[in-house]
Short mmCIF file of C-alpha atoms and ligand atoms in Angstrom, two decimals:
data_model
loop_
_atom_site.label_atom_id
_atom_site.label_comp_id
_atom_site.label_asym_id
_atom_site.label_seq_id
_atom_site.Cartn_x
_atom_site.Cartn_y
_atom_site.Cartn_z
CA UNK A 1 72.28 164.77 11.64
CA UNK A 2 75.61 166.34 12.59
CA UNK A 3 75.28 168.77 9.82
CA UNK A 4 72.08 170.18 11.57
CA UNK A 5 73.70 170.43 14.90
CA UNK A 6 76.56 172.28 13.43
CA UNK A 7 74.42 174.56 11.51
CA UNK A 8 72.40 175.27 14.84
CA UNK A 9 75.51 176.12 16.73
CA UNK A 10 76.64 178.15 13.97
CA UNK A 11 73.40 180.28 13.55
CA UNK A 12 73.04 180.63 17.39
CA UNK A 13 76.61 181.85 17.52
CA UNK A 14 75.98 184.42 14.93
CA UNK A 15 72.82 185.54 16.64
CA UNK A 16 74.82 186.08 19.80
CA UNK A 17 77.47 187.96 18.12
CA UNK A 18 75.25 190.45 16.37
CA UNK A 19 75.93 193.84 17.93
CA UNK A 20 72.93 195.94 16.56
CA UNK A 21 69.62 195.41 14.81
CA UNK A 22 71.05 195.54 11.28
CA UNK A 23 73.67 192.86 12.00
CA UNK A 24 71.02 190.82 13.53
CA UNK A 25 68.71 191.18 10.44
CA UNK A 26 71.61 190.02 8.22
CA UNK A 27 71.92 186.78 10.32
CA UNK A 28 68.15 186.29 9.86
CA UNK A 29 68.41 186.62 6.20
CA UNK A 30 71.31 184.34 5.81
CA UNK A 31 69.45 181.59 7.89
CA UNK A 32 65.70 182.04 7.34
CA UNK A 33 65.70 184.19 4.20
CA UNK A 34 64.50 182.86 0.82
CA UNK A 35 68.01 181.63 0.04
CA UNK A 36 69.12 181.16 3.61
CA UNK A 37 71.00 178.08 5.03
CA UNK A 38 67.89 176.65 6.82
CA UNK A 39 65.45 177.55 4.15
CA UNK A 40 67.80 175.69 1.80
CA UNK A 41 67.67 172.53 3.86
CA UNK A 42 63.83 172.61 3.58
CA UNK A 43 64.15 172.63 -0.08
CA UNK A 44 65.94 169.29 -0.06
CA UNK A 45 62.88 167.47 1.50
CA UNK A 46 61.12 167.21 -1.93
CA UNK A 47 63.84 164.55 -3.32
CA UNK A 48 63.52 162.30 -0.21
CA UNK A 49 61.57 159.15 0.49
CA UNK A 50 58.41 159.69 2.69
CA UNK A 51 60.05 158.03 5.71
CA UNK A 52 63.20 159.99 5.41
CA UNK A 53 61.29 163.34 4.70
CA UNK A 54 59.23 162.72 7.88
CA UNK A 55 62.21 162.24 10.21
CA UNK A 56 64.44 164.90 8.49
CA UNK A 57 61.53 167.31 8.14
CA UNK A 58 60.78 167.27 11.78
CA UNK A 59 64.41 168.01 12.72
CA UNK A 60 64.73 170.91 10.24
CA UNK A 61 61.51 172.40 11.74
CA UNK A 62 62.83 172.33 15.22
CA UNK A 63 66.10 173.86 13.96
CA UNK A 64 64.15 176.59 12.32
CA UNK A 65 61.99 177.24 15.44
CA UNK A 66 65.06 177.51 17.68
CA UNK A 67 66.72 179.90 15.27
CA UNK A 68 63.58 181.99 15.09
CA UNK A 69 63.26 182.14 18.94
CA UNK A 70 66.90 183.06 19.46
CA UNK A 71 66.42 185.88 16.75
CA UNK A 72 63.25 187.24 18.58
CA UNK A 73 64.97 187.14 22.01
CA UNK A 74 68.03 188.90 20.54
CA UNK A 75 66.01 191.54 18.81
CA UNK A 76 64.03 192.32 22.05
CA UNK A 77 67.26 192.74 23.93
CA UNK A 78 68.77 194.86 21.39
CA UNK A 79 65.63 197.12 21.15
CA UNK A 80 65.56 197.43 25.05
CA UNK A 81 69.21 198.36 25.11
CA UNK A 82 68.63 201.09 22.31
CA UNK A 83 65.81 202.51 24.17
CA UNK A 84 67.96 202.59 27.50
CA UNK A 85 70.73 204.43 25.62
CA UNK A 86 68.19 206.97 24.15
CA UNK A 87 66.66 207.58 27.61
CA UNK A 88 70.10 208.09 29.03
CA UNK A 89 71.15 210.57 26.35
CA UNK A 90 67.78 212.57 26.12
CA UNK A 91 67.68 214.09 29.52
CA UNK A 92 65.38 217.06 30.38
CA UNK A 93 66.66 219.36 33.29
CA UNK A 94 63.39 220.35 34.92
CA UNK A 95 65.42 222.78 37.27
CA UNK A 96 66.28 224.97 34.34
CA UNK A 97 64.35 228.38 34.51
CA UNK A 98 61.62 228.88 31.92
CA UNK A 99 62.60 231.19 29.16
CA UNK A 100 59.84 233.72 29.95
CA UNK A 101 58.76 234.27 33.62
CA UNK A 102 56.09 236.94 34.23
CA UNK A 103 55.89 238.35 37.76
CA UNK A 104 52.45 237.75 39.19
CA UNK A 105 50.53 240.91 39.95
CA UNK A 106 47.39 242.04 41.78
CA UNK A 107 44.20 242.08 39.58
CA UNK A 108 42.95 245.75 39.19
CA UNK A 109 39.49 244.52 40.54
CA UNK A 110 41.05 243.02 43.76
CA UNK A 111 43.26 246.24 44.13
CA UNK A 112 39.96 248.33 43.76
CA UNK A 113 38.16 246.07 46.31
CA UNK A 114 41.07 246.38 48.74
CA UNK A 115 41.13 250.23 48.45
CA UNK A 116 37.35 250.38 49.00
CA UNK A 117 37.61 248.04 52.13
CA UNK A 118 40.46 250.27 53.45
CA UNK A 119 38.47 253.50 53.08
CA UNK A 120 35.24 252.14 54.62
CA UNK A 121 37.26 250.45 57.37
CA UNK A 122 38.65 253.78 58.28
CA UNK A 123 35.02 255.14 58.30
CA UNK A 124 34.08 252.40 60.93
CA UNK A 125 32.48 249.81 58.60
CA UNK A 126 33.03 246.14 59.34
CA UNK A 127 33.19 243.47 56.60
CA UNK A 128 30.51 240.88 56.12
CA UNK A 129 30.15 238.18 53.63
CA UNK A 130 27.44 235.75 52.15
CA UNK A 131 27.40 232.78 49.67
CA UNK A 132 27.45 233.22 45.91
CA UNK A 133 24.87 230.47 45.55
CA UNK A 134 21.80 232.12 47.14
CA UNK A 135 18.11 231.12 47.62
CA UNK A 136 15.02 233.07 46.43
CA UNK A 137 14.29 234.36 49.95
CA UNK A 138 17.56 236.16 50.45
CA UNK A 139 18.12 237.36 46.99
CA UNK A 140 14.54 238.55 46.39
CA UNK A 141 11.67 237.78 48.77
CA UNK A 142 13.18 239.37 51.87
CA UNK A 143 14.27 242.41 49.80
CA UNK A 144 10.64 243.04 49.07
CA UNK A 145 10.40 241.69 45.49
CA UNK A 146 6.79 240.57 45.29
CA UNK A 147 6.38 236.88 44.35
CA UNK A 148 6.34 236.31 40.56
CA UNK A 149 7.25 240.05 40.20
CA UNK A 150 8.89 240.77 36.70
CA UNK A 151 11.84 242.40 38.65
CA UNK A 152 13.11 238.77 39.45
CA UNK A 153 13.49 238.27 35.55
CA UNK A 154 14.81 241.75 35.11
CA UNK A 155 17.99 240.83 37.05
CA UNK A 156 18.88 238.40 34.25
CA UNK A 157 19.21 235.89 36.85
CA UNK A 158 21.26 232.52 36.40
CA UNK A 159 18.83 230.00 38.10
CA UNK A 160 19.97 226.30 38.93
CA UNK A 161 17.50 223.39 38.18
CA UNK A 162 14.55 223.13 40.33
CA UNK A 163 15.04 220.78 43.26
CA UNK A 164 12.88 217.92 44.36
CA UNK A 165 11.19 220.23 47.04
CA UNK A 166 10.34 222.70 44.33
CA UNK A 167 13.00 225.33 45.39
CA UNK A 168 15.21 226.84 42.85
CA UNK A 169 18.77 228.11 43.81
CA UNK A 170 20.44 230.95 41.94
CA UNK A 171 23.72 232.75 41.51
CA UNK A 172 23.14 236.08 43.61
CA UNK A 173 22.34 238.90 41.24
CA UNK A 174 23.70 241.56 43.89
CA UNK A 175 25.27 241.67 47.08
CA UNK A 176 22.13 242.77 48.78
CA UNK A 177 21.31 239.32 50.21
CA UNK A 178 24.28 239.94 52.60
CA UNK A 179 22.06 242.91 54.13
CA UNK A 180 19.40 240.27 54.92
CA UNK A 181 21.82 237.76 56.42
CA UNK A 182 23.46 240.58 58.50
CA UNK A 183 20.21 241.97 59.88
CA UNK A 184 18.95 238.41 60.72
CA UNK A 185 22.11 237.47 62.44
CA UNK A 186 22.82 240.79 64.44
CA UNK A 187 21.13 243.56 66.23
CA UNK A 188 21.35 247.19 65.42
CA UNK A 189 23.30 249.43 65.34
CA UNK A 190 24.85 247.87 62.08
CA UNK A 191 27.44 249.27 59.98
CA UNK A 192 28.79 247.00 57.38
CA UNK A 193 30.10 246.56 53.82
CA UNK A 194 29.84 243.28 51.89
CA UNK A 195 32.39 242.93 49.16
CA UNK A 196 31.73 239.95 46.61
CA UNK A 197 31.14 238.35 43.29
CA UNK A 198 27.65 238.84 41.67
CA UNK A 199 26.11 237.30 38.36
CA UNK A 200 23.84 238.40 35.64
CA UNK A 201 23.20 237.07 32.22
CA UNK A 202 24.75 240.10 30.41
CA UNK A 203 27.92 240.93 28.41
CA UNK A 204 29.01 244.20 26.73
CA UNK A 205 31.65 246.86 27.22
CA UNK A 206 30.29 247.80 30.62
CA UNK A 207 28.59 244.55 31.55
CA UNK A 208 30.11 240.93 32.26
CA UNK A 209 28.30 237.90 33.41
CA UNK A 210 30.30 237.84 36.55
CA UNK A 211 31.15 241.19 38.28
CA UNK A 212 31.81 242.39 41.69
CA UNK A 213 30.06 244.71 44.17
CA UNK A 214 30.56 246.27 47.45
CA UNK A 215 27.25 246.53 49.53
CA UNK A 216 26.96 248.86 52.31
CA UNK A 217 24.34 248.90 54.96
CA UNK A 218 23.85 251.24 58.02
CA UNK A 219 20.95 250.63 60.52
CA UNK A 220 20.50 252.97 63.51
CA UNK A 221 18.09 255.23 65.16
CA UNK A 222 17.38 258.56 63.19
CA UNK A 223 19.29 257.66 60.11
CA UNK A 224 18.41 259.82 57.07
CA UNK A 225 19.24 260.48 53.39
CA UNK A 226 21.73 263.06 54.46
CA UNK A 227 23.85 260.47 56.15
CA UNK A 228 23.81 258.46 52.98
CA UNK A 229 24.73 261.23 50.73
CA UNK A 230 27.61 262.30 52.91
CA UNK A 231 28.90 258.75 53.33
CA UNK A 232 29.03 258.12 49.37
CA UNK A 233 30.55 261.72 48.55
CA UNK A 234 33.12 261.25 51.27
CA UNK A 235 33.92 257.71 50.10
CA UNK A 236 34.08 258.76 46.34
CA UNK A 237 36.45 261.76 46.91
CA UNK A 238 38.71 259.46 49.04
CA UNK A 239 38.55 256.80 46.53
CA UNK A 240 39.24 259.08 43.42
CA UNK A 241 41.77 260.95 45.54
CA UNK A 242 40.28 264.10 44.18
CA UNK A 243 37.75 266.95 45.12
CA UNK A 244 36.77 267.23 41.54
CA UNK A 245 34.82 264.12 41.11
CA UNK A 246 31.28 265.10 39.79
CA UNK A 247 28.43 262.87 40.68
CA UNK A 248 24.80 262.94 39.85
CA UNK A 249 22.01 261.27 41.91
CA UNK A 250 19.13 260.20 39.74
CA UNK A 251 15.76 259.19 41.32
CA UNK A 252 15.36 255.48 40.78
CA UNK A 253 13.44 252.44 41.93
CA UNK A 254 14.61 249.43 43.85
CA UNK A 255 12.05 247.15 45.71
CA UNK A 256 14.20 247.24 48.68
CA UNK A 257 14.90 251.02 49.31
CA UNK A 258 12.44 253.89 49.46
CA UNK A 259 13.37 256.53 48.35
CA UNK A 260 15.97 255.07 45.93
CA UNK A 261 18.66 256.72 43.77
CA UNK A 262 21.19 255.68 41.18
CA UNK A 263 24.57 257.67 41.09
CA UNK A 264 26.69 258.32 38.05
CA UNK A 265 30.23 259.75 37.91
CA UNK A 266 31.06 262.11 35.14
CA UNK A 267 33.71 260.94 32.69
CA UNK A 268 35.18 261.26 29.34
CA UNK A 269 35.25 258.40 26.91
CA UNK A 270 36.31 260.19 23.72
CA UNK A 271 40.01 259.06 23.49
CA UNK A 272 39.52 255.21 23.73
CA UNK A 273 40.38 255.58 27.47
CA UNK A 274 38.10 256.66 30.24
CA UNK A 275 38.89 259.78 32.38
CA UNK A 276 37.12 261.11 35.34
CA UNK A 277 36.51 264.70 36.37
CA UNK A 278 35.82 265.85 32.81
CA UNK A 279 33.82 265.13 29.80
CA UNK A 280 30.24 264.76 28.81
CA UNK A 281 29.49 260.99 29.48
CA UNK A 282 28.18 259.62 32.88
CA UNK A 283 29.04 255.98 34.16
CA UNK A 284 26.61 254.54 36.60
CA UNK A 285 28.45 253.09 39.53
CA UNK A 286 26.17 252.74 42.29
CA UNK A 287 22.43 252.23 43.43
CA UNK A 288 21.19 253.49 46.92
CA UNK A 289 18.46 254.49 49.10
CA UNK A 290 16.78 254.26 52.50
CA UNK A 291 16.12 250.58 53.55
CA UNK A 292 12.40 249.84 52.87
CA UNK A 293 10.21 249.24 56.00
CA UNK A 294 9.16 245.96 54.53
CA UNK A 295 12.76 244.72 54.33
CA UNK A 296 13.35 245.76 58.13
CA UNK A 297 10.17 243.83 59.14
CA UNK A 298 11.29 240.83 57.13
CA UNK A 299 14.44 240.71 58.94
CA UNK A 300 12.73 241.25 62.49
CA UNK A 301 13.67 245.03 62.80
CA UNK A 302 11.08 247.53 63.85
CA UNK A 303 10.97 250.30 61.24
CA UNK A 304 9.34 252.73 63.75
CA UNK A 305 12.37 252.42 65.92
CA UNK A 306 15.20 251.93 63.41
CA UNK A 307 15.92 253.35 59.98
CA UNK A 308 18.83 252.70 57.64
CA UNK A 309 20.50 253.32 54.29
CA UNK A 310 22.05 250.88 51.86
CA UNK A 311 24.09 251.07 48.81
CA UNK A 312 25.59 248.67 46.19
CA UNK A 313 28.57 249.73 43.96
CA UNK A 314 30.12 248.17 40.91
CA UNK A 315 33.70 247.42 41.99
CA UNK A 316 34.98 246.55 38.43
CA UNK A 317 33.37 249.75 37.09
CA UNK A 318 35.00 251.93 39.87
CA UNK A 319 38.34 250.34 38.85
CA UNK A 320 37.84 250.96 35.18
CA UNK A 321 37.09 254.63 35.97
CA UNK A 322 40.02 255.12 38.33
CA UNK A 323 42.61 253.23 36.14
CA UNK A 324 41.29 254.22 32.79
CA UNK A 325 40.34 250.86 31.28
CA UNK A 326 37.82 251.19 28.38
CA UNK A 327 36.22 247.66 28.20
CA UNK A 328 35.07 245.82 31.17
CA UNK A 329 35.26 242.41 29.39
CA UNK A 330 39.23 242.78 29.31
CA UNK A 331 39.23 242.46 33.01
CA UNK A 332 38.20 238.90 32.93
CA UNK A 333 39.83 237.79 29.71
CA UNK A 334 43.05 236.54 31.63
CA UNK A 335 45.46 237.98 29.12
CA UNK A 336 48.91 238.11 30.67
CA UNK A 337 50.07 241.18 28.74
CA UNK A 338 46.96 243.00 30.10
CA UNK A 339 47.56 241.88 33.62
CA UNK A 340 51.24 242.90 33.31
CA UNK A 341 50.19 246.37 32.13
CA UNK A 342 47.36 247.10 34.67
CA UNK A 343 48.25 244.71 37.55
CA UNK A 344 49.53 246.02 40.95
CA UNK A 345 52.40 245.03 43.10
CA UNK A 346 51.46 242.60 45.87
CA UNK A 347 53.67 244.53 48.17
CA UNK A 348 51.66 247.82 47.93
CA UNK A 349 48.48 246.76 49.63
CA UNK A 350 46.27 249.68 50.15
CA UNK A 351 45.85 251.12 53.53
CA UNK A 352 44.69 254.36 55.22
CA UNK A 353 48.16 255.18 56.52
CA UNK A 354 50.50 254.68 53.59
CA UNK A 355 47.84 255.51 50.83
CA UNK A 356 45.73 253.78 48.30
CA UNK A 357 47.56 253.17 45.06
N1 LIG B 401 21.41 245.77 44.82
C1 LIG B 401 21.29 246.81 43.82
C2 LIG B 401 21.76 246.43 42.32
O1 LIG B 401 22.45 245.48 42.33
C3 LIG B 401 22.06 248.12 44.37
C4 LIG B 401 21.54 248.62 45.52
C5 LIG B 401 22.09 248.25 46.68
C6 LIG B 401 20.68 249.56 45.57
C7 LIG B 401 21.63 248.78 48.01
C8 LIG B 401 20.05 250.05 46.62
C9 LIG B 401 20.61 249.65 47.91
O2 LIG B 401 21.46 247.06 41.40
#
């Protein structure tokens, strides 16, 4: 048995001495490979008597198992050491600056919205807000849309699934529900604008499924169309920083105003860019009118005592016109190059004292 003890000590010493995976594999082949020292011992069993084979065979198997275990343990240790060495050499310095850092900028829609708020604030309007997810009452019913009227569908409304109580919430199709919320929560005189996001199933060069509006509402005694026209013309001249803005008021129909009008701004679209104050095109930028008596009544205001006007403007479209962007869809494509080109400095917030843009 001494030969086995010596061989075991020898193999274990070689395993311990192996400095890398290649050396360890050479030890494995020399001991357990086809012609290895331990494999060779197993081959001598055939020439032995059954009793001798039983005893000797068991001893050789024990030796083989011990050698295999030592090889496995050493392999795991060498692999762990190799991984540690790799982790130590492959460092990543997260504090290094990124190769390309674009400066953030204010989106043209937000810039336009800020400019509009600055102008209307100067004209004495307060800012009101309402939720993007509305109910049928605020978006339609209180605004004098008759039940089941096709105008509800004409708004290309995004409806949510019908709830258990039969109610169907929706994404507001305009900021006009904020008129209703304001009249229900405060007494006249009222002078507010309501900026916010609105949604309709529509997409082309001048429509996107999500867009922005600024609603206006004035309720007081003796309000008439003249006040409305003056307010809009004063706003547009201030916004476009020009007296040469030409507008056209077209008679229109909205269920919530009577009479109603749509306003277009004259522009030129010929050179792939949009320019105001010239050209033969018109871009519709707002709807307006005198608040319908039914809307006043739905909001608890006596139409014989109070009158008012309202308007709703497309913010993104006003931005397109002012800053010469030809396609509304680009505004929401999140293209860094577009934003770098059309974006505004966050330090130049528009205000009445230092200017708009
Ligand atoms: N809510 C209308 C629209 O989105 C615009 C509008 C607002 C018209 C207020 C008249 C008065 O088309």
